N, C-alpha and C. Protein backbone atom coordinates (compact mmCIF):
# COMPACT_ATOMS: atom_id res chain seq x y z
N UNK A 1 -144.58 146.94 60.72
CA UNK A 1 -143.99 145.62 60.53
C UNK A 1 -143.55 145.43 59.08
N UNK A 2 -144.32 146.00 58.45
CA UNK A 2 -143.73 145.81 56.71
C UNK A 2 -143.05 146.70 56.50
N UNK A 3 -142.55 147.95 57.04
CA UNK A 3 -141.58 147.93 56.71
C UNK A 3 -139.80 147.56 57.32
N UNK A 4 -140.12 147.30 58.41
CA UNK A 4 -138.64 146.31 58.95
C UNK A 4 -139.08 145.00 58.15
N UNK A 5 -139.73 144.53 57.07
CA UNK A 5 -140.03 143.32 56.68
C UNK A 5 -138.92 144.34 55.42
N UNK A 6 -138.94 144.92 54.77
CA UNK A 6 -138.53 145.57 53.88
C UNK A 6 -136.73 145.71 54.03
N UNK A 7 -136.84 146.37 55.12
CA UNK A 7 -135.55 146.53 55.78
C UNK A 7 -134.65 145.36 55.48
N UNK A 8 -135.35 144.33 56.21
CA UNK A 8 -134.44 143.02 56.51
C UNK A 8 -134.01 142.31 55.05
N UNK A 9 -135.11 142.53 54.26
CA UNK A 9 -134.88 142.47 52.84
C UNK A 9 -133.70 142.92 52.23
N UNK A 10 -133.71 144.22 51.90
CA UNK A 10 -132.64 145.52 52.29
C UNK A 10 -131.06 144.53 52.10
N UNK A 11 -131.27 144.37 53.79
CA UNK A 11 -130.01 144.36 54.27
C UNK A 11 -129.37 143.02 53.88
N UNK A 12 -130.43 141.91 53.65
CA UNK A 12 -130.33 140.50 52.98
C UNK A 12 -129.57 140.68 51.82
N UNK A 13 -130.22 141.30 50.88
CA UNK A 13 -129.49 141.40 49.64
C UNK A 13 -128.45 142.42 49.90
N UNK A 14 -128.27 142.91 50.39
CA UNK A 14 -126.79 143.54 50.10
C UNK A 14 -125.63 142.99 50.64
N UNK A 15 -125.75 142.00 51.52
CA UNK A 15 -125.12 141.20 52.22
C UNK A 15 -124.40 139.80 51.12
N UNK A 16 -125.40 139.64 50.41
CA UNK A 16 -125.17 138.35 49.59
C UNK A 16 -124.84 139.40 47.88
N UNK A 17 -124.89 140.58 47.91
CA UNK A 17 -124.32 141.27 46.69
C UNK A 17 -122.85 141.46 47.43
N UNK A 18 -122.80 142.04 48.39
CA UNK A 18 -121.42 142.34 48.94
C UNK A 18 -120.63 140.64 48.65
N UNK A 19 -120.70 140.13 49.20
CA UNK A 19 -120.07 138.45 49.52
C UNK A 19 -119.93 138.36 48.29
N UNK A 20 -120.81 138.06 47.32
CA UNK A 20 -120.58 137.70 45.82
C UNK A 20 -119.89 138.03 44.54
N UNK A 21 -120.14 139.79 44.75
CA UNK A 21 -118.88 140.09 44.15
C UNK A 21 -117.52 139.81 44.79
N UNK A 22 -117.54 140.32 46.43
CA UNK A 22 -116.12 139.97 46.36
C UNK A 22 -115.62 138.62 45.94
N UNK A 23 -116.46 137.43 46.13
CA UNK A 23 -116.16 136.44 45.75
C UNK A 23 -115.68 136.30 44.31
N UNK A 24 -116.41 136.55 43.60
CA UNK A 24 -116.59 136.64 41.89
C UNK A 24 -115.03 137.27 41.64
N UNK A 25 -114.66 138.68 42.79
CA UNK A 25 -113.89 139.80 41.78
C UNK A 25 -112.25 138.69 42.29
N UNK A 26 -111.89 138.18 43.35
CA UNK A 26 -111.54 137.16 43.93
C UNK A 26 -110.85 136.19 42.38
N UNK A 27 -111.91 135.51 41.71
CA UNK A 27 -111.71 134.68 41.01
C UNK A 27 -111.98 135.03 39.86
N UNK A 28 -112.06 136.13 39.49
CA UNK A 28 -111.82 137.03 38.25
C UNK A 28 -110.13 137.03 38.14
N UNK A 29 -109.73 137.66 39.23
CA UNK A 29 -108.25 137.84 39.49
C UNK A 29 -107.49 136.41 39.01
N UNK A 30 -108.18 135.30 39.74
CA UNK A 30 -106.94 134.16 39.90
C UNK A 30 -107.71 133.80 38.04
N UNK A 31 -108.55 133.60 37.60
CA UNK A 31 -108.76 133.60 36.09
C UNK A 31 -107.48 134.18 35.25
N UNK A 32 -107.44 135.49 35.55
CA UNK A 32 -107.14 136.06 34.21
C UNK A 32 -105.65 136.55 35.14
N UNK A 33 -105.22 136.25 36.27
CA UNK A 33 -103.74 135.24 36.72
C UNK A 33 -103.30 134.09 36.01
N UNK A 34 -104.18 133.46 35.82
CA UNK A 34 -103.93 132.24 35.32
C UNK A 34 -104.25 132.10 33.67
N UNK A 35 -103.65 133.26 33.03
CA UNK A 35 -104.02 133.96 31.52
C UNK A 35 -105.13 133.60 30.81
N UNK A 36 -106.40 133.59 31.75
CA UNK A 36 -107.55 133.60 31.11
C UNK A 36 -108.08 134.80 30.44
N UNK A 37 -108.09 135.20 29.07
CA UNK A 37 -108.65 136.51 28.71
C UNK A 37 -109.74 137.30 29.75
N UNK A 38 -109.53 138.37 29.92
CA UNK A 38 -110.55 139.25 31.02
C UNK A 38 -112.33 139.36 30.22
N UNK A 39 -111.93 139.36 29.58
CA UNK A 39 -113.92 139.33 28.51
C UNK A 39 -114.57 137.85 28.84
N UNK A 40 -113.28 136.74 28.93
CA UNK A 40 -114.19 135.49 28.89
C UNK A 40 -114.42 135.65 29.96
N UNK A 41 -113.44 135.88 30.74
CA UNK A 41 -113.05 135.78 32.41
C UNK A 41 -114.52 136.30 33.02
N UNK A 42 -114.47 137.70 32.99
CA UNK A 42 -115.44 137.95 33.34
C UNK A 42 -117.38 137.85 32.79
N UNK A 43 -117.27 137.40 31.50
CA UNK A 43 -118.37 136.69 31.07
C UNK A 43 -118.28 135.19 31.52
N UNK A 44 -117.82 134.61 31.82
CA UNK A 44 -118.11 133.04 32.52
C UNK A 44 -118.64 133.71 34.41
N UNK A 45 -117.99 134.81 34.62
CA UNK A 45 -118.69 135.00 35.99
C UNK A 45 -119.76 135.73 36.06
N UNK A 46 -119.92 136.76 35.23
CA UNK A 46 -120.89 137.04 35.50
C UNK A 46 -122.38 136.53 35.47
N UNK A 47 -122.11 135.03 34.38
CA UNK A 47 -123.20 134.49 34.69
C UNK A 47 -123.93 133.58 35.70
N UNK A 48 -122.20 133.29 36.37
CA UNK A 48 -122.27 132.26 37.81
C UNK A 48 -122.51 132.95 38.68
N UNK A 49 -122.71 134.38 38.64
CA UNK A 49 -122.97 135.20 39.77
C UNK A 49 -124.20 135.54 39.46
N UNK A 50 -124.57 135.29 38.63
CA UNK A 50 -126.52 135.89 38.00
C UNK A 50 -127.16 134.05 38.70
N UNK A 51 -126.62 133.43 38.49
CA UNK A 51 -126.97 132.00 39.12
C UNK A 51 -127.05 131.76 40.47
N UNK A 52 -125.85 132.41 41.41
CA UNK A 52 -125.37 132.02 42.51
C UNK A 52 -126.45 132.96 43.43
N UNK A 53 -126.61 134.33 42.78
CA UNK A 53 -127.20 134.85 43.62
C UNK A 53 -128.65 135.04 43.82
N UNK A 54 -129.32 134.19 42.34
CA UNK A 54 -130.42 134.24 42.13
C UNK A 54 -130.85 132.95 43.51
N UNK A 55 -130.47 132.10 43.84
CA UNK A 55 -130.71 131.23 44.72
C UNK A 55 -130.41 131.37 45.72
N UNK A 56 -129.33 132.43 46.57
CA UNK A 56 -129.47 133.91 47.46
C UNK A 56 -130.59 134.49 47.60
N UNK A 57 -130.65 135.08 47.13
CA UNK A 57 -131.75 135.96 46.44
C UNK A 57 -133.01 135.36 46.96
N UNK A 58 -133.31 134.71 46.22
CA UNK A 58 -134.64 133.79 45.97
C UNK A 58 -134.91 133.05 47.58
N UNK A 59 -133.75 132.24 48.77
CA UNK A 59 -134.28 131.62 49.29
C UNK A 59 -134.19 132.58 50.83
N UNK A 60 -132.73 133.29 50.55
CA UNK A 60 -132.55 134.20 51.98
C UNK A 60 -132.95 135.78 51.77
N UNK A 61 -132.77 136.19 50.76
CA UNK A 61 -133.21 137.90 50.62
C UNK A 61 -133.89 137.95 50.92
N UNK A 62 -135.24 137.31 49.93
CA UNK A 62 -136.66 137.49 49.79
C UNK A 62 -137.71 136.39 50.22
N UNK A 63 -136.84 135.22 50.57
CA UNK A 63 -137.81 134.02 51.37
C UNK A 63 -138.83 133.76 50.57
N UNK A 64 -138.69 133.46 49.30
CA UNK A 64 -139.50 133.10 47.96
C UNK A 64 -140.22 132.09 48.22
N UNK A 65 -141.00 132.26 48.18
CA UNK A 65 -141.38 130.44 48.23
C UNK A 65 -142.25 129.99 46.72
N UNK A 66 -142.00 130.97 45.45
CA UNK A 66 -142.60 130.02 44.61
C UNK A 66 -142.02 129.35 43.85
N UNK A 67 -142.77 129.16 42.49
CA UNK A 67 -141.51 128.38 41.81
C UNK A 67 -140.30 128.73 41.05
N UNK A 68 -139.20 127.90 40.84
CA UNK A 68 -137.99 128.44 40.53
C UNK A 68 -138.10 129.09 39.11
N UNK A 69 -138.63 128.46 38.06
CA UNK A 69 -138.39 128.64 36.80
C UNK A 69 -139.11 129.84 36.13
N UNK A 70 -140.35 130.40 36.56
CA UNK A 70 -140.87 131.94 36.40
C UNK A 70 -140.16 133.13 36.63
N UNK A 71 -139.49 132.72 38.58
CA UNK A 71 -139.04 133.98 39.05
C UNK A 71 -137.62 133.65 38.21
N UNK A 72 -136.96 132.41 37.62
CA UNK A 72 -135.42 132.74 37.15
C UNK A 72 -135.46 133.60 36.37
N UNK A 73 -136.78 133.28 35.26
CA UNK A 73 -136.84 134.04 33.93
C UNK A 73 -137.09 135.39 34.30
N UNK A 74 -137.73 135.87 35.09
CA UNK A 74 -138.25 137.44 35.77
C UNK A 74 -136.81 137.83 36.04
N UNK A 75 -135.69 137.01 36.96
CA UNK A 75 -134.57 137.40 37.30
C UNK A 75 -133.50 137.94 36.45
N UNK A 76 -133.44 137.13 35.30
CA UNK A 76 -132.47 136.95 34.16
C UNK A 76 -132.67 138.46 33.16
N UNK A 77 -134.37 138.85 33.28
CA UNK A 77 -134.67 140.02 32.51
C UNK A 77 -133.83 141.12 33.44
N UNK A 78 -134.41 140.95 34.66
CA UNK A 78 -133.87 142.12 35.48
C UNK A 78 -132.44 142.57 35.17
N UNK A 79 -131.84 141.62 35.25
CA UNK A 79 -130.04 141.85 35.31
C UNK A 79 -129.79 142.45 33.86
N UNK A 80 -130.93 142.00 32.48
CA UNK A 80 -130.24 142.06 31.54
C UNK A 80 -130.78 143.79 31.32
N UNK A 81 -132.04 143.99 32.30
CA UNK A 81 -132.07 145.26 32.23
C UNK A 81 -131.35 146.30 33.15
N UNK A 82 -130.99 145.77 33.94
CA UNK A 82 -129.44 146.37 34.95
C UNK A 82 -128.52 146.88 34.06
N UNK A 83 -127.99 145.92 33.14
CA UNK A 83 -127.32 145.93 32.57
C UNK A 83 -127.49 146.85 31.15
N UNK A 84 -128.31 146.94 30.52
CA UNK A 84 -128.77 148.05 29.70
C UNK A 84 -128.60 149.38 30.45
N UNK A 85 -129.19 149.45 31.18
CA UNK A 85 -129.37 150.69 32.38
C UNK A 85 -128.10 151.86 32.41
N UNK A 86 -127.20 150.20 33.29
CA UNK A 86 -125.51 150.94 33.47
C UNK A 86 -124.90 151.12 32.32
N UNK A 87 -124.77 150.57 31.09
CA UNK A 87 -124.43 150.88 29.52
C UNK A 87 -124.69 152.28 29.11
N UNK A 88 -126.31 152.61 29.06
CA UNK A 88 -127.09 153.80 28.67
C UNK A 88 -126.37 155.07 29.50
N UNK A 89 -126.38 154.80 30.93
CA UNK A 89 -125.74 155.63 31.67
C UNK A 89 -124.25 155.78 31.30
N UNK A 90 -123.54 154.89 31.00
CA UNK A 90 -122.08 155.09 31.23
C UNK A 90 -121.84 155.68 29.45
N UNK A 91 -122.68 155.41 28.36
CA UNK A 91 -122.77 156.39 27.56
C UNK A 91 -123.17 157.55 27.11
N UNK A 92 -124.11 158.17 28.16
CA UNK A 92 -124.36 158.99 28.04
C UNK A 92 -123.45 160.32 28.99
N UNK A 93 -122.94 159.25 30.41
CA UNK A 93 -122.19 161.06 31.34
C UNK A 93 -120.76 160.63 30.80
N UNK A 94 -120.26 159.28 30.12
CA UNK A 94 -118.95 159.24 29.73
C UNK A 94 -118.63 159.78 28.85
N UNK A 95 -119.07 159.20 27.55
CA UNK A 95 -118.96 159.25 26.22
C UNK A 95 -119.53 160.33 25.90
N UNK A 96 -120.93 160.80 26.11
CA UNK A 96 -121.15 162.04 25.68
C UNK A 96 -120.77 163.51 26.31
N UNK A 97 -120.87 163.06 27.71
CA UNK A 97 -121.05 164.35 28.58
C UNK A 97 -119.56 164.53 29.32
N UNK A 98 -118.39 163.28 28.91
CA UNK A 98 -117.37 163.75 29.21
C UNK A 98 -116.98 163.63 30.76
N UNK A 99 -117.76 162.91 31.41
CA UNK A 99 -117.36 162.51 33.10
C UNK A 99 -116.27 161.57 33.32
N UNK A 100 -115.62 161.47 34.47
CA UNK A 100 -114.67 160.34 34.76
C UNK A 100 -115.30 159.48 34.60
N UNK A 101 -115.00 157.85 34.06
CA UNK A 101 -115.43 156.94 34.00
C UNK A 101 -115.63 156.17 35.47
N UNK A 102 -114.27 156.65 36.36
CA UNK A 102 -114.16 155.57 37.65
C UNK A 102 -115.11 156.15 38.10
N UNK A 103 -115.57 157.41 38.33
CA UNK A 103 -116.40 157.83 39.30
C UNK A 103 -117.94 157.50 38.86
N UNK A 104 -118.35 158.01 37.53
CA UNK A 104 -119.87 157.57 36.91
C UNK A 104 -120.11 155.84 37.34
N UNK A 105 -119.03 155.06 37.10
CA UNK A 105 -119.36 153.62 37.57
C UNK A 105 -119.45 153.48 38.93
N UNK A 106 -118.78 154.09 39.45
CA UNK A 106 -118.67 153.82 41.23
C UNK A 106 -120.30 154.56 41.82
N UNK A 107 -120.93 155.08 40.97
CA UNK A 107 -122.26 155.74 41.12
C UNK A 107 -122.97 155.14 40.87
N UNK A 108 -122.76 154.32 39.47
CA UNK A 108 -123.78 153.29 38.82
C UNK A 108 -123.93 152.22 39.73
N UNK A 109 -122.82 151.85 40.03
CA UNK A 109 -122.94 150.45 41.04
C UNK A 109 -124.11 150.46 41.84
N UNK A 110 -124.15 151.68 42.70
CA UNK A 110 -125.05 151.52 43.77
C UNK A 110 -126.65 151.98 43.12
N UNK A 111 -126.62 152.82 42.04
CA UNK A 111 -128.25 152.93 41.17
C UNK A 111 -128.62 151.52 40.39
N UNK A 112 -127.71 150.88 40.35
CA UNK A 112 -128.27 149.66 39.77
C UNK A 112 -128.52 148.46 40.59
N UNK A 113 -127.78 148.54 41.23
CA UNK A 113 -128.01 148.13 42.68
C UNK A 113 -129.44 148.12 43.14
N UNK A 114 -129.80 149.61 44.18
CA UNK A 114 -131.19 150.05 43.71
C UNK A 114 -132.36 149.45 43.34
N UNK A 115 -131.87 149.70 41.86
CA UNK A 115 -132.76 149.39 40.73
C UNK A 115 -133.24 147.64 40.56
N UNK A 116 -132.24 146.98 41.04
CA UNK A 116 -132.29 145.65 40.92
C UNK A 116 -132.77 145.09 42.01
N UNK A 117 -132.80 146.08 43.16
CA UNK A 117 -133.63 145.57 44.41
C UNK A 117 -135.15 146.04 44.14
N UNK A 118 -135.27 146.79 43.55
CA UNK A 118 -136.82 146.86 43.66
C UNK A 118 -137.76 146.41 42.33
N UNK A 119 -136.79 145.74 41.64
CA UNK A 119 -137.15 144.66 40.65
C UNK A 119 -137.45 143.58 41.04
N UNK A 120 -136.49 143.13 42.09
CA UNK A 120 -136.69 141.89 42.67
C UNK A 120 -137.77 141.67 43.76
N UNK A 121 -137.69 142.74 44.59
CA UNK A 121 -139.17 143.12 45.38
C UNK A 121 -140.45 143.19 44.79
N UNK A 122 -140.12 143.95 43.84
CA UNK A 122 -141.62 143.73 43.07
C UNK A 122 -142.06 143.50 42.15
N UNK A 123 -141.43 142.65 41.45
CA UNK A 123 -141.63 141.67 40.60
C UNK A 123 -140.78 140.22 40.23
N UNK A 124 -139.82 140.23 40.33
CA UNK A 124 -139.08 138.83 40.83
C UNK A 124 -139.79 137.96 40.95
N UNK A 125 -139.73 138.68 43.03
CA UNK A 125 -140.02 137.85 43.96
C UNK A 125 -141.19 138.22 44.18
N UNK A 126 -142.17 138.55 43.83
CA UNK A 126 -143.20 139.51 44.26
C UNK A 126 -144.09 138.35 45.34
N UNK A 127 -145.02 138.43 45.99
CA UNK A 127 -145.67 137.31 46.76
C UNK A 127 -146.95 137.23 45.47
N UNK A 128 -147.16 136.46 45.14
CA UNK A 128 -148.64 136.16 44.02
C UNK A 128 -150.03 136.64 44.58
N UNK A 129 -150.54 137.31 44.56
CA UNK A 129 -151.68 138.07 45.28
C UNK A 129 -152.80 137.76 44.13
N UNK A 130 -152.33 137.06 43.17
CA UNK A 130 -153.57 136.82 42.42
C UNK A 130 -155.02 135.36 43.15
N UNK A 131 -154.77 134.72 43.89
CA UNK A 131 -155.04 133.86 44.75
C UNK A 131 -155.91 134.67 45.79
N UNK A 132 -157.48 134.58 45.52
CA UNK A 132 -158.06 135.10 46.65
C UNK A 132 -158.00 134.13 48.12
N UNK A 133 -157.70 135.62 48.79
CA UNK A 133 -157.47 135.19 50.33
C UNK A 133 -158.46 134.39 51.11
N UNK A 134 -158.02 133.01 51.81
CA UNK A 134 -159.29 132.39 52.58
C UNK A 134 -159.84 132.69 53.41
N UNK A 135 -161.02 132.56 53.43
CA UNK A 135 -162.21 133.29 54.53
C UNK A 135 -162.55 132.30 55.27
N UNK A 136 -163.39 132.50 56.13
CA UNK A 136 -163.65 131.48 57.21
C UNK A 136 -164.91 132.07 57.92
N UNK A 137 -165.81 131.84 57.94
CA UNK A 137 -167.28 132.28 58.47
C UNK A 137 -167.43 131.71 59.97
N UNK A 138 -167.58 132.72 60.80
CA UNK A 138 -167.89 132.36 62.02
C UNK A 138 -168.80 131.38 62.23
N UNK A 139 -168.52 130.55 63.30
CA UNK A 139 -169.51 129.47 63.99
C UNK A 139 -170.27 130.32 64.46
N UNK A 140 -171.33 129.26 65.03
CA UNK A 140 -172.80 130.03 65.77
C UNK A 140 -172.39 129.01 66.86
């Protein structure tokens, strides 16, 4: 059971990563259509998409139920370590080692990806297990 509990997880978030970028890449386009520089462009979304999906995330991925303002801050690290991650990587097989760029990113996508799901699994969203479990002593 835990792991189709895992699964459904899984498939939750990739569902609401799929939707979101396309959404995001969507209005990236009509932005910087509408001669919005591409750096702001895409720094004003990427943080509405670190927002949009954290409350994704949080109520349908992982069925969170604690409070918002711990797991945001847990969330906000994650991405910013996503984001280190794909940097480190894309300087090291680009810049140093000389790989296509389209292809090392089209790789990264899905390792950070990954990486950001089992951040969010287990530590995000983690369930609080610090709370000993209630017992209940049999009647006579």
């Amino acid at each position: 059971m835990k792991g189709n509990a895992a699964l459904g997880q899984l498939v939750r978030y990739a569902v609401v990563g799929i939707a979101s970028n396309a959404l995001l890449y969507l209005a990236y386009l009509a932005l910087t259509g509408a001669g919005l520089e591409p750096k702001l462009a895409m720094s004003l979304l990427y943080a509405l998409g670190v927002i949009q999906t954290f409350y994704f995330n949080k109520t349908w991925s992982f069925r969170h139920g604690g409070t918002h303002g711990p797991a945001f801050v847990r969330y906000c690290i994650s991405y910013g370590l996503g984001y280190l991650f794909n940097l480190a990587a894309l300087y090291l097989l680009v810049d140093r080692l000389g790989h296509p760029h389209q292809i090392v990113q089209g790789i990264l996508i899905i390792c950070t990806a990954a990486l950001l799901f089992l951040l969010q699994k287990l530590w995000v969203f983690r369930t609080d297990t610090s709370t000993p479990a209630t017992t209940t002593t049999p009647s006579l």
